[in-house]
Each structure stands twice: as C-alpha cells, then as structure tokens.
Amino acid sequence: MSRVLDVPRELAEPAERGTLTVGHAVVRKVAQHAADQVPGTSRAGKKGTKAKVGGLDNDVDLALDLALQYPAPVRTVVGVVREKVTEEVELLTGYHVRTLAVTVSALLPDVPPRVR
C-alpha cells in the first residue's frame, strides 16, 4: 500500500531551493560510460575506458585513455568519442567540457583469443 505524499503545489523560489553538486567522480563515470558505448572502442578486460577529471567551477577538463578495435579508423572513432562524451557529460551533469584529451593506448583484435 502506498500513501500519497504531501507535495506543495508551488515551488519555492530558486534561491530557497538549495543547491545540487555533481562530484567529479560522477563526471568520470559518465565520461567512461559514454566512451565505452561508441562503436569501435574496445573494453580492454573489464576495465574499459579510463578517465581523469579536473577543472574549476562549471568547467571540467577530461582526459580519456581508451582502447580501440583493430582495424578501426582511429580519427573517426576518436571524433565520435569526443562528441558523445562531451554531449553526455554536459547533458547529464550540467558541466561545460572545456578540454577533452583522448589517448589511444591499444588496438585490440575484434576476435577473442582461442585459449584463455
């Protein structure tokens, strides 16, 4: 059985509502997830993309370290990664992505190894 909550019909003034702070750990997770969703990227083991976040106020600086599937058009995939990560971080966190550095640290074959 659920009970109905008393919700005020009018919102308080914006200055009285409080604040919302999104931590850099959340921004890091959003950036990693967005990068891993781009076709052509490869999750190296269970780790996937690594991200570092810095910055002040409403601006963030991101550094990504990721692996791509081999063969992959590196420039094309990295361009899509940049667009996707910037879009997702700005949409979900409200931060402005000031810089985004991408390092491709590995090219991994599309086929899993025969022996584990």
PDB file of C-alpha atoms in Angstrom:
ATOM      1  CA  MET A   1       0.000   0.000   0.000  1.00  0.00           C
ATOM      2  CA  SER A   2       1.456   3.360  -0.951  1.00  0.00           C
ATOM      3  CA  ARG A   3       0.463   6.580   0.626  1.00  0.00           C
ATOM      4  CA  VAL A   4       0.188   9.891  -1.146  1.00  0.00           C
ATOM      5  CA  LEU A   5       2.877  12.366  -0.209  1.00  0.00           C
ATOM      6  CA  ASP A   6       2.002  15.944   0.531  1.00  0.00           C
ATOM      7  CA  VAL A   7       3.668  17.869  -2.275  1.00  0.00           C
ATOM      8  CA  PRO A   8       3.436  21.658  -2.288  1.00  0.00           C
ATOM      9  CA  ARG A   9       1.662  22.936  -5.346  1.00  0.00           C
ATOM     10  CA  GLU A  10       4.043  25.854  -5.823  1.00  0.00           C
ATOM     11  CA  LEU A  11       7.799  25.551  -5.872  1.00  0.00           C
ATOM     12  CA  ALA A  12       9.885  27.651  -3.560  1.00  0.00           C
ATOM     13  CA  GLU A  13      11.907  30.498  -5.013  1.00  0.00           C
ATOM     14  CA  PRO A  14      15.113  29.299  -6.744  1.00  0.00           C
ATOM     15  CA  ALA A  15      17.341  30.881  -4.086  1.00  0.00           C
ATOM     16  CA  GLU A  16      15.470  28.959  -1.383  1.00  0.00           C
ATOM     17  CA  ARG A  17      15.520  25.521  -3.057  1.00  0.00           C
ATOM     18  CA  GLY A  18      19.107  24.659  -2.158  1.00  0.00           C
ATOM     19  CA  THR A  19      21.951  23.501  -4.372  1.00  0.00           C
ATOM     20  CA  LEU A  20      22.953  20.440  -6.313  1.00  0.00           C
ATOM     21  CA  THR A  21      26.592  19.496  -6.630  1.00  0.00           C
ATOM     22  CA  VAL A  22      27.733  16.788  -9.034  1.00  0.00           C
ATOM     23  CA  GLY A  23      31.080  15.385  -7.946  1.00  0.00           C
ATOM     24  CA  HIS A  24      33.977  14.777 -10.295  1.00  0.00           C
ATOM     25  CA  ALA A  25      33.676  11.024  -9.611  1.00  0.00           C
ATOM     26  CA  VAL A  26      30.226  11.128 -11.220  1.00  0.00           C
ATOM     27  CA  VAL A  27      31.540  13.108 -14.194  1.00  0.00           C
ATOM     28  CA  ARG A  28      34.309  10.493 -14.577  1.00  0.00           C
ATOM     29  CA  LYS A  29      31.802   7.617 -14.621  1.00  0.00           C
ATOM     30  CA  VAL A  30      29.560   9.399 -17.147  1.00  0.00           C
ATOM     31  CA  ALA A  31      32.542  10.049 -19.438  1.00  0.00           C
ATOM     32  CA  GLN A  32      33.770   6.446 -19.186  1.00  0.00           C
ATOM     33  CA  HIS A  33      30.346   5.001 -19.900  1.00  0.00           C
ATOM     34  CA  ALA A  34      29.748   7.326 -22.858  1.00  0.00           C
ATOM     35  CA  ALA A  35      33.138   6.472 -24.398  1.00  0.00           C
ATOM     36  CA  ASP A  36      32.595   2.720 -23.961  1.00  0.00           C
ATOM     37  CA  GLN A  37      29.261   2.946 -25.846  1.00  0.00           C
ATOM     38  CA  VAL A  38      30.857   4.228 -29.058  1.00  0.00           C
ATOM     39  CA  PRO A  39      31.184   1.554 -31.776  1.00  0.00           C
ATOM     40  CA  GLY A  40      34.857   0.840 -32.469  1.00  0.00           C
ATOM     41  CA  THR A  41      36.000   1.220 -28.882  1.00  0.00           C
ATOM     42  CA  SER A  42      37.116  -1.892 -27.066  1.00  0.00           C
ATOM     43  CA  ARG A  43      36.792  -2.681 -23.415  1.00  0.00           C
ATOM     44  CA  ALA A  44      40.260  -3.918 -22.510  1.00  0.00           C
ATOM     45  CA  GLY A  45      39.436  -6.633 -19.981  1.00  0.00           C
ATOM     46  CA  LYS A  46      36.699  -5.491 -17.645  1.00  0.00           C
ATOM     47  CA  LYS A  47      38.206  -2.051 -17.158  1.00  0.00           C
ATOM     48  CA  GLY A  48      37.195  -0.211 -20.306  1.00  0.00           C
ATOM     49  CA  THR A  49      37.990   3.462 -20.724  1.00  0.00           C
ATOM     50  CA  LYS A  50      39.927   5.264 -18.006  1.00  0.00           C
ATOM     51  CA  ALA A  51      39.126   8.918 -17.337  1.00  0.00           C
ATOM     52  CA  LYS A  52      40.593  11.746 -15.287  1.00  0.00           C
ATOM     53  CA  VAL A  53      38.614  14.859 -14.417  1.00  0.00           C
ATOM     54  CA  GLY A  54      39.830  18.276 -13.348  1.00  0.00           C
ATOM     55  CA  GLY A  55      38.652  21.830 -13.541  1.00  0.00           C
ATOM     56  CA  LEU A  56      37.003  24.519 -11.504  1.00  0.00           C
ATOM     57  CA  ASP A  57      33.528  25.921 -11.149  1.00  0.00           C
ATOM     58  CA  ASN A  58      31.290  24.863 -14.045  1.00  0.00           C
ATOM     59  CA  ASP A  59      34.145  23.893 -16.418  1.00  0.00           C
ATOM     60  CA  VAL A  60      35.734  20.444 -16.497  1.00  0.00           C
ATOM     61  CA  ASP A  61      38.856  19.157 -18.181  1.00  0.00           C
ATOM     62  CA  LEU A  62      38.723  15.494 -19.199  1.00  0.00           C
ATOM     63  CA  ALA A  63      41.499  13.089 -20.150  1.00  0.00           C
ATOM     64  CA  LEU A  64      40.490   9.699 -21.581  1.00  0.00           C
ATOM     65  CA  ASP A  65      42.662   6.624 -22.094  1.00  0.00           C
ATOM     66  CA  LEU A  66      40.955   4.001 -24.241  1.00  0.00           C
ATOM     67  CA  ALA A  67      41.498   1.020 -26.495  1.00  0.00           C
ATOM     68  CA  LEU A  68      40.095   0.663 -29.998  1.00  0.00           C
ATOM     69  CA  GLN A  69      39.158  -2.404 -32.000  1.00  0.00           C
ATOM     70  CA  TYR A  70      41.637  -3.347 -34.711  1.00  0.00           C
ATOM     71  CA  PRO A  71      41.278  -2.444 -37.517  1.00  0.00           C
ATOM     72  CA  ALA A  72      39.469   0.786 -36.751  1.00  0.00           C
ATOM     73  CA  PRO A  73      39.541   4.225 -38.361  1.00  0.00           C
ATOM     74  CA  VAL A  74      41.235   5.879 -35.384  1.00  0.00           C
ATOM     75  CA  ARG A  75      40.442   9.513 -36.253  1.00  0.00           C
ATOM     76  CA  THR A  76      36.803   8.739 -36.972  1.00  0.00           C
ATOM     77  CA  VAL A  77      36.242   6.730 -33.790  1.00  0.00           C
ATOM     78  CA  VAL A  78      38.052   9.296 -31.620  1.00  0.00           C
ATOM     79  CA  GLY A  79      35.959  12.078 -33.185  1.00  0.00           C
ATOM     80  CA  VAL A  80      32.760  10.236 -32.308  1.00  0.00           C
ATOM     81  CA  VAL A  81      34.085   9.566 -28.783  1.00  0.00           C
ATOM     82  CA  ARG A  82      34.758  13.287 -28.327  1.00  0.00           C
ATOM     83  CA  GLU A  83      31.248  14.212 -29.487  1.00  0.00           C
ATOM     84  CA  LYS A  84      29.497  11.542 -27.416  1.00  0.00           C
ATOM     85  CA  VAL A  85      31.438  12.213 -24.199  1.00  0.00           C
ATOM     86  CA  THR A  86      31.022  15.978 -24.458  1.00  0.00           C
ATOM     87  CA  GLU A  87      27.305  15.650 -25.172  1.00  0.00           C
ATOM     88  CA  GLU A  88      26.635  13.172 -22.348  1.00  0.00           C
ATOM     89  CA  VAL A  89      28.699  14.986 -19.709  1.00  0.00           C
ATOM     90  CA  GLU A  90      27.106  18.339 -20.495  1.00  0.00           C
ATOM     91  CA  LEU A  91      23.582  16.889 -20.687  1.00  0.00           C
ATOM     92  CA  LEU A  92      23.691  14.740 -17.559  1.00  0.00           C
ATOM     93  CA  THR A  93      25.895  16.796 -15.242  1.00  0.00           C
ATOM     94  CA  GLY A  94      25.399  20.387 -16.343  1.00  0.00           C
ATOM     95  CA  TYR A  95      29.154  20.944 -16.528  1.00  0.00           C
ATOM     96  CA  HIS A  96      30.785  22.541 -19.571  1.00  0.00           C
ATOM     97  CA  VAL A  97      33.563  20.399 -21.083  1.00  0.00           C
ATOM     98  CA  ARG A  98      36.411  22.868 -21.549  1.00  0.00           C
ATOM     99  CA  THR A  99      39.041  20.404 -22.797  1.00  0.00           C
ATOM    100  CA  LEU A 100      38.971  16.740 -23.772  1.00  0.00           C
ATOM    101  CA  ALA A 101      42.228  14.883 -24.374  1.00  0.00           C
ATOM    102  CA  VAL A 102      41.996  11.368 -25.822  1.00  0.00           C
ATOM    103  CA  THR A 103      44.851   8.856 -25.729  1.00  0.00           C
ATOM    104  CA  VAL A 104      44.501   5.626 -27.706  1.00  0.00           C
ATOM    105  CA  SER A 105      46.633   3.219 -25.698  1.00  0.00           C
ATOM    106  CA  ALA A 106      45.852  -0.013 -27.552  1.00  0.00           C
ATOM    107  CA  LEU A 107      44.456  -1.515 -30.728  1.00  0.00           C
ATOM    108  CA  LEU A 108      42.854  -4.845 -29.856  1.00  0.00           C
ATOM    109  CA  PRO A 109      41.688  -7.544 -32.273  1.00  0.00           C
ATOM    110  CA  ASP A 110      37.966  -7.940 -32.741  1.00  0.00           C
ATOM    111  CA  VAL A 111      38.212 -11.709 -32.181  1.00  0.00           C
ATOM    112  CA  PRO A 112      38.565 -13.152 -28.688  1.00  0.00           C
ATOM    113  CA  PRO A 113      41.641 -15.307 -28.071  1.00  0.00           C
ATOM    114  CA  ARG A 114      41.186 -19.053 -28.674  1.00  0.00           C
ATOM    115  CA  VAL A 115      42.863 -20.018 -25.421  1.00  0.00           C
ATOM    116  CA  ARG A 116      42.058 -18.439 -22.070  1.00  0.00           C
TER     117      ARG A 116
END
